[in-house]
Amino acid sequence: MTDCRRQWNREDELPIYLAKSISAGSNKRQKSHGMFSSVEGAYDTKTIDFDSYALGRKGNRAPRRCSTERMLDMEYFSEPAREPHKKRSDSVVTSPSGRPSVDVSYQSQREHSHCENNGKSERLLIKGGKVINDDHSFYADVYVEDGLIKQVGENLIVPGGVKVVDADGRMVIPGGIDVNTCLNKAYLGSPPVDDFYQGTKAALAGGTTMIIDHVTPQPGDSLLQAFELWQEAADRKCCCDYSLHMDVPQWHEGVRDEVEVLVQEKGINSFQVYMAYKDVYQMTDSQLYEVFVCLKALGAVVLVHAENGDLIAQEQKRILGLGITGPEGHPLSRPEELEAEAVFRAITIGNRANSPIYISRVMSKSAADTVSRARRKGSVIFGEPITASIATDGSHYWNKNWAKAAAYVTAPPLSPDPTTPEHLHSLLACGDLQVVGSGHCAYSTAQKAMGKDDFTLIPHGTNGVEERMAFVWDKTVATGKMDENKFVAVTSTNAAKIFNLYPRKGRIAVGSDADIVIWDPDKAKTITAKLQQSALEYNIFEGLECRGGPVLVVSQGRIVYEDGNLNVQQGTGRFIPRQPFPDVAYQRISIRNKMTCRQGVSRGVYDGPVYDVPATPKYITPAPSAKTSPTSHQPPPIRNLHQSNFSLSGAQVDDNVPRRSSHRIVAPPGGRSNITSLG
Amino acid sequence: DSFSNTKHKTSDKIIIKGGKIVNDDQSFYLFFLTIFLTSSNVYWLSRLSSTFRQIGENLIVPSGVKTMDAYGHIVIPGGIDVNTCLHAPHLGMNPADDFYHGTRAALAGGTTMIIDHVVPEPGVSLLTAYDQWRDVADKRSCCDYSLHMDITRWHEGMFEELETLIKDKGVNSFLTFMAYKDKYQSSDAQMYEIFGMLRDLGAIAQVHAENGDIIEEEQKRLLDLGITGPEGHVLSHSEEVETEAVYRAITIAKQANCPLYITKVMSKSAADVIAKARKKGLVVYGEPIAASLGTDGSHYWSQNWAEAAAFVMCPPLSPDPATPDYLNSMLSCGDLQVTASAHCTFSTAQKAVGKDNFTLIPEGTNGIEERMSIVWDKAVATGKMDENEFVAVTSTNAAKIFNLYPRKGRIAVGSDADLVIWSTKETKTFSSKTHTMTVEINIFEGMECRGFPVGVISQGRMVLEGGTLDVVEGLGRFVPRKAFPDYVYKRIKARSRMAEARGVPRGNYDGPVHDVISMTKSVPPTPTTRGPSCSGKTATGPARNLHQSGFTLSGTQMDDHIPRRTAQKIVAPPGGRSNITSLS
């Protein structure tokens, strides 16, 4: 620590607020116990140490060290479930002899980092950039080695032979995380044209260095098998790190066991349920409640596709009946109200089950408003608008060109209200919506044309993985709605926090993954399908101009994109498992769990007269997603089923005997004696 | 005479002197002579005599006419209670207040007409249940009545039944349940269908709005926790669950373009959802009830089981003590329109069926007698609303919505002689010892209310005068209601005309179409030759695996166990891409 003291003493001569808050990181931090543990000391050099700023303590450096330790301690206490932390202290390398030792110790620690890919990761120094995290921005150099950020600060001591990138005052931001892609979701057996290779290539070209893809098993498929299928495809093709959401197409006991395995052994902590797609994926409210309770117990985040599938099915029938078969039938049959209604219902069920809810794809103003109202009432809920909903609107469904109109078909649909994007930007900026995904699911025009005579058969999905970051910048930062830190939050950090990737992802800090983007706020670009990485022949943002874009993208410590040139390699992407119980969602939930021990009232036993009631048989309410339409045959009427939703039995032996209309009042022999009966 | 139920009854000629006549639009004083009523003939003469074209002119009092002094009081149209259950059995138990006792209590409280809910047992035809209710009510009812029909189970041929009820039987309002899972609950799709029918037939959709699915799960959970008392009822029927269902019902009604009437608005947030929907222009009405306006749900935690159980109803009273005040304000500003009682009483012995399990407690509270006084005390006496609005929310709005206006709900020449002489100054204390009902516990026990009726005239007959109730069993007539009430349907009709969705005229798409091959087990893809792809049959081949469409054609297939093939072929038309609709 002598070295540190010397440095601080020098700083003491400066005014407090000019003193560098970010020291050069003379204590090296090493991520030593598996890639899934959180990063030791990740907070140290970039968290403002308020103690050291305290005026009365100027020159007294002891508090700073204490605060550092305290922070580490807190980290331990807040994450008791993570075994590796306990051992990690052994490997924390302090630098007893000052800065020159940095180089040496890194070399010696090299075998600990097993996230290299074929030794291809580079040593990289990003010089002269402005590092932007979600909490603050500062000028610093970033040194990357072994796919990790090793040092952040000024005047770094780095080994020779390092590749130096001059950021030239531009922004250095954590790589984007796109939490909503479907790169392997087949429609009627045909996979999307952007598979894991094409899709992640496009992601990297747009500044996104990690995706979370949806595993979409069909009803009846095993979730575990689907997971392995997806993982296998992604491991072979992915160019950037990825993780997986699991879609739950139906709910029963077997699924519950699989979900448990996925959470506890496979590193999946988010599951999507559907309130739409009647008779295919749709779940009833009862099932949703059960799923929510189950996932809450496991510590997973529930993603909800929120649309009222019952009404959509009815409206589709009606619209087709009117002779409307083109893509305009899609938004007509899925009006905004149905989305808002389902969001409201999902939140209600989430509140009752006390489970965190994540609304994937917020496409309309009213759905967004519903989310923000619920947040105001304290619900643990997150909302995700997608690239398409923040950058364009649903007027295109009425395009005369069928192929263009069909390209916009996604569910929930884009709102035809042209003021929708602006509204969503505002809610993003004020924090009512938290994450921007892309909903990237690219089907070619030929695939879309499967529904050329019936809009209900058009596969759903739009592009957006490549354009996401740029549009968020263009629509919100460039217009002054949000600042650069908030930009980092909505494109990367918030997602990392909600899905428990933080601080490994979503932050530029010592020990975090070296997923870094150098962002040029002035780079202007016109979106066109001709210049894109995606394999789609039509881009729904065609012709839109946008400011802001990546000039250099570093993924896993490698430069994969530089000045318009991609240098990616299939299969380099790693699967990033995620732990359950993300703090940002579950701290509140677990406290509320403890609070909701409701107490019954202790009363004396009621001993007044009691009516004698005959038992009644039971009838089952048709589920909203029952395979039959309401016009079809109903079960034969059961007799005399009135008034109880808590029935005791099925058919009775005396069912053939007409019901008695007289009753007997049973009074206790001793008369009414207890206080609980009436006097 | 189309009204075969006309019965001969004794009638009075009554002159009401003095008093201020209050309608929903204006109040006016009349000098010396106020109203002259005759009712020798039940159907025609019970109306305000048309002999006197202008109310308020001097008139020579014929001999043999009874006069009634209303000085210092107001004269208002008799109340209409649009939500009662006087005959619907629960687990085979009939309510403690039947049509006779219930309507007697209604008259004692200044309500001269009720609309009762017909609750057919699921599986029983609506018409059968209707006849049963008519039969009982005609024999027992003391005041005019009409009927709502509850749709407890969707079934084939419902449209015909609805049509008969609406066109021939004088029922124009139908209730669907979103709660009572596995008993009465309708799915969203069924509600949409029902709403569509009701719109076409010109009826009003009513909903009992609570999410039955969540309630059932919560009930299970609470019983598991060992909570079996009445407090479990309110814990399992949380306010949110009501609000959610109100929101959903409004969404469905909006889609079906059907007028919607929410029965029993019990919580602040549910009322807010209705108010917001009205602000967006939806045709939706909300009905708080006597219980939600007069008391709150804190009583569910009463140490006395019998008292706690007396408050059990669905949706439950909100435990939030600010709720009654809030609902009264919403009522005053017009965001809620109608007050009812949801009167459905069960004796303590009947309630005690659920003494070990709150889910078995029969649901329902009293209120038919107290309703008018509660509204006056909570809203008018506190200055939230004026006497005209009081008339509107207790009588006129209900008459308009359910197509009884101006026969009911207004004091005018030609209207039915259902009048109440209302004392605005005196107070009265509710108590189970003095009330007219048969139930042992009054949920408003001890409440002191300003405003109560000193005289009630029903069908031109004096039924309450000087504290004496003089009713005749079976005197009540069934009042049929016609479809398409103007107050509700003018807007709906205009919107139906406007709501035609229009498609986009396009050329045929003639670009490449992905060929969907029916899945076979890992056989190498066989190229299929196809003609021009505008055959229109492309997508109809495999019915299975239709993800992405909410419009599925079939369920499981015999080859479901075979893995899907991923190979496809793109078919381009022979002439290449020629049409403007394909991408260049």
JSON list of C-alpha atoms in Angstrom, two decimals, chain A residues 140-208:
[
{"chain": "A", "resi": 140, "resn": "ALA", "atom": "CA", "xyz": [-9.44, 7.11, -19.19]},
{"chain": "A", "resi": 141, "resn": "ASP", "atom": "CA", "xyz": [-7.48, 4.55, -21.10]},
{"chain": "A", "resi": 142, "resn": "VAL", "atom": "CA", "xyz": [-8.65, 0.98, -21.09]},
{"chain": "A", "resi": 143, "resn": "TYR", "atom": "CA", "xyz": [-6.28, -1.92, -21.19]},
{"chain": "A", "resi": 144, "resn": "VAL", "atom": "CA", "xyz": [-7.61, -5.26, -22.29]},
{"chain": "A", "resi": 145, "resn": "GLU", "atom": "CA", "xyz": [-5.98, -8.60, -22.03]},
{"chain": "A", "resi": 146, "resn": "ASP", "atom": "CA", "xyz": [-7.26, -12.15, -22.10]},
{"chain": "A", "resi": 147, "resn": "GLY", "atom": "CA", "xyz": [-10.69, -10.97, -23.03]},
{"chain": "A", "resi": 148, "resn": "LEU", "atom": "CA", "xyz": [-10.99, -9.02, -19.82]},
{"chain": "A", "resi": 149, "resn": "ILE", "atom": "CA", "xyz": [-10.59, -5.40, -18.95]},
{"chain": "A", "resi": 150, "resn": "LYS", "atom": "CA", "xyz": [-7.43, -5.33, -16.89]},
{"chain": "A", "resi": 151, "resn": "GLN", "atom": "CA", "xyz": [-6.91, -1.68, -16.26]},
{"chain": "A", "resi": 152, "resn": "VAL", "atom": "CA", "xyz": [-8.89, 1.48, -16.52]},
{"chain": "A", "resi": 153, "resn": "GLY", "atom": "CA", "xyz": [-7.24, 4.77, -15.87]},
{"chain": "A", "resi": 154, "resn": "GLU", "atom": "CA", "xyz": [-4.73, 7.25, -17.14]},
{"chain": "A", "resi": 155, "resn": "ASN", "atom": "CA", "xyz": [-1.08, 6.70, -17.78]},
{"chain": "A", "resi": 156, "resn": "LEU", "atom": "CA", "xyz": [-1.42, 2.97, -17.63]},
{"chain": "A", "resi": 157, "resn": "ILE", "atom": "CA", "xyz": [1.67, 0.86, -17.49]},
{"chain": "A", "resi": 158, "resn": "VAL", "atom": "CA", "xyz": [1.18, -1.79, -20.11]},
{"chain": "A", "resi": 159, "resn": "PRO", "atom": "CA", "xyz": [3.45, -4.44, -21.53]},
{"chain": "A", "resi": 160, "resn": "GLY", "atom": "CA", "xyz": [5.13, -3.88, -24.83]},
{"chain": "A", "resi": 161, "resn": "GLY", "atom": "CA", "xyz": [3.75, -5.11, -28.08]},
{"chain": "A", "resi": 162, "resn": "VAL", "atom": "CA", "xyz": [0.26, -4.10, -27.22]},
{"chain": "A", "resi": 163, "resn": "LYS", "atom": "CA", "xyz": [-2.07, -3.05, -29.94]},
{"chain": "A", "resi": 164, "resn": "VAL", "atom": "CA", "xyz": [-2.99, 0.54, -29.30]},
{"chain": "A", "resi": 165, "resn": "VAL", "atom": "CA", "xyz": [-6.23, 2.01, -30.46]},
{"chain": "A", "resi": 166, "resn": "ASP", "atom": "CA", "xyz": [-6.57, 5.74, -30.34]},
{"chain": "A", "resi": 167, "resn": "ALA", "atom": "CA", "xyz": [-10.13, 6.59, -29.45]},
{"chain": "A", "resi": 168, "resn": "ASP", "atom": "CA", "xyz": [-9.36, 10.21, -30.06]},
{"chain": "A", "resi": 169, "resn": "GLY", "atom": "CA", "xyz": [-11.78, 11.58, -27.51]},
{"chain": "A", "resi": 170, "resn": "ARG", "atom": "CA", "xyz": [-14.65, 9.46, -28.66]},
{"chain": "A", "resi": 171, "resn": "MET", "atom": "CA", "xyz": [-16.88, 7.55, -26.33]},
{"chain": "A", "resi": 172, "resn": "VAL", "atom": "CA", "xyz": [-15.89, 4.18, -25.03]},
{"chain": "A", "resi": 173, "resn": "ILE", "atom": "CA", "xyz": [-19.01, 2.35, -23.97]},
{"chain": "A", "resi": 174, "resn": "PRO", "atom": "CA", "xyz": [-19.79, -1.15, -22.80]},
{"chain": "A", "resi": 175, "resn": "GLY", "atom": "CA", "xyz": [-20.91, -3.33, -25.68]},
{"chain": "A", "resi": 176, "resn": "GLY", "atom": "CA", "xyz": [-24.64, -3.46, -26.21]},
{"chain": "A", "resi": 177, "resn": "ILE", "atom": "CA", "xyz": [-26.71, -6.35, -24.93]},
{"chain": "A", "resi": 178, "resn": "ASP", "atom": "CA", "xyz": [-29.66, -7.32, -27.05]},
{"chain": "A", "resi": 179, "resn": "VAL", "atom": "CA", "xyz": [-31.97, -9.30, -24.82]},
{"chain": "A", "resi": 180, "resn": "ASN", "atom": "CA", "xyz": [-34.56, -10.23, -27.38]},
{"chain": "A", "resi": 181, "resn": "THR", "atom": "CA", "xyz": [-33.57, -12.07, -30.51]},
{"chain": "A", "resi": 182, "resn": "CYS", "atom": "CA", "xyz": [-34.97, -15.13, -32.24]},
{"chain": "A", "resi": 183, "resn": "LEU", "atom": "CA", "xyz": [-32.21, -16.41, -34.46]},
{"chain": "A", "resi": 184, "resn": "ASN", "atom": "CA", "xyz": [-33.20, -20.03, -34.48]},
{"chain": "A", "resi": 185, "resn": "LYS", "atom": "CA", "xyz": [-36.97, -19.85, -34.28]},
{"chain": "A", "resi": 186, "resn": "ALA", "atom": "CA", "xyz": [-38.34, -21.84, -37.15]},
{"chain": "A", "resi": 187, "resn": "TYR", "atom": "CA", "xyz": [-41.67, -21.00, -38.71]},
{"chain": "A", "resi": 188, "resn": "LEU", "atom": "CA", "xyz": [-43.45, -23.99, -40.16]},
{"chain": "A", "resi": 189, "resn": "GLY", "atom": "CA", "xyz": [-40.14, -25.73, -40.23]},
{"chain": "A", "resi": 190, "resn": "SER", "atom": "CA", "xyz": [-38.18, -23.02, -41.98]},
{"chain": "A", "resi": 191, "resn": "PRO", "atom": "CA", "xyz": [-35.54, -21.22, -39.93]},
{"chain": "A", "resi": 192, "resn": "PRO", "atom": "CA", "xyz": [-35.13, -17.47, -40.09]},
{"chain": "A", "resi": 193, "resn": "VAL", "atom": "CA", "xyz": [-32.69, -16.17, -42.67]},
{"chain": "A", "resi": 194, "resn": "ASP", "atom": "CA", "xyz": [-30.56, -14.62, -39.96]},
{"chain": "A", "resi": 195, "resn": "ASP", "atom": "CA", "xyz": [-29.23, -17.55, -38.05]},
{"chain": "A", "resi": 196, "resn": "PHE", "atom": "CA", "xyz": [-26.83, -17.33, -35.16]},
{"chain": "A", "resi": 197, "resn": "TYR", "atom": "CA", "xyz": [-23.97, -16.47, -37.52]},
{"chain": "A", "resi": 198, "resn": "GLN", "atom": "CA", "xyz": [-25.73, -13.86, -39.63]},
{"chain": "A", "resi": 199, "resn": "GLY", "atom": "CA", "xyz": [-27.55, -12.45, -36.67]},
{"chain": "A", "resi": 200, "resn": "THR", "atom": "CA", "xyz": [-24.59, -12.05, -34.36]},
{"chain": "A", "resi": 201, "resn": "LYS", "atom": "CA", "xyz": [-22.52, -10.65, -37.22]},
{"chain": "A", "resi": 202, "resn": "ALA", "atom": "CA", "xyz": [-25.16, -8.00, -37.67]},
{"chain": "A", "resi": 203, "resn": "ALA", "atom": "CA", "xyz": [-25.25, -7.46, -33.92]},
{"chain": "A", "resi": 204, "resn": "LEU", "atom": "CA", "xyz": [-21.52, -6.84, -33.76]},
{"chain": "A", "resi": 205, "resn": "ALA", "atom": "CA", "xyz": [-21.66, -4.48, -36.72]},
{"chain": "A", "resi": 206, "resn": "GLY", "atom": "CA", "xyz": [-24.20, -2.47, -34.78]},
{"chain": "A", "resi": 207, "resn": "GLY", "atom": "CA", "xyz": [-22.25, -2.35, -31.55]},
{"chain": "A", "resi": 208, "resn": "THR", "atom": "CA", "xyz": [-24.03, -5.16, -29.76]}
]
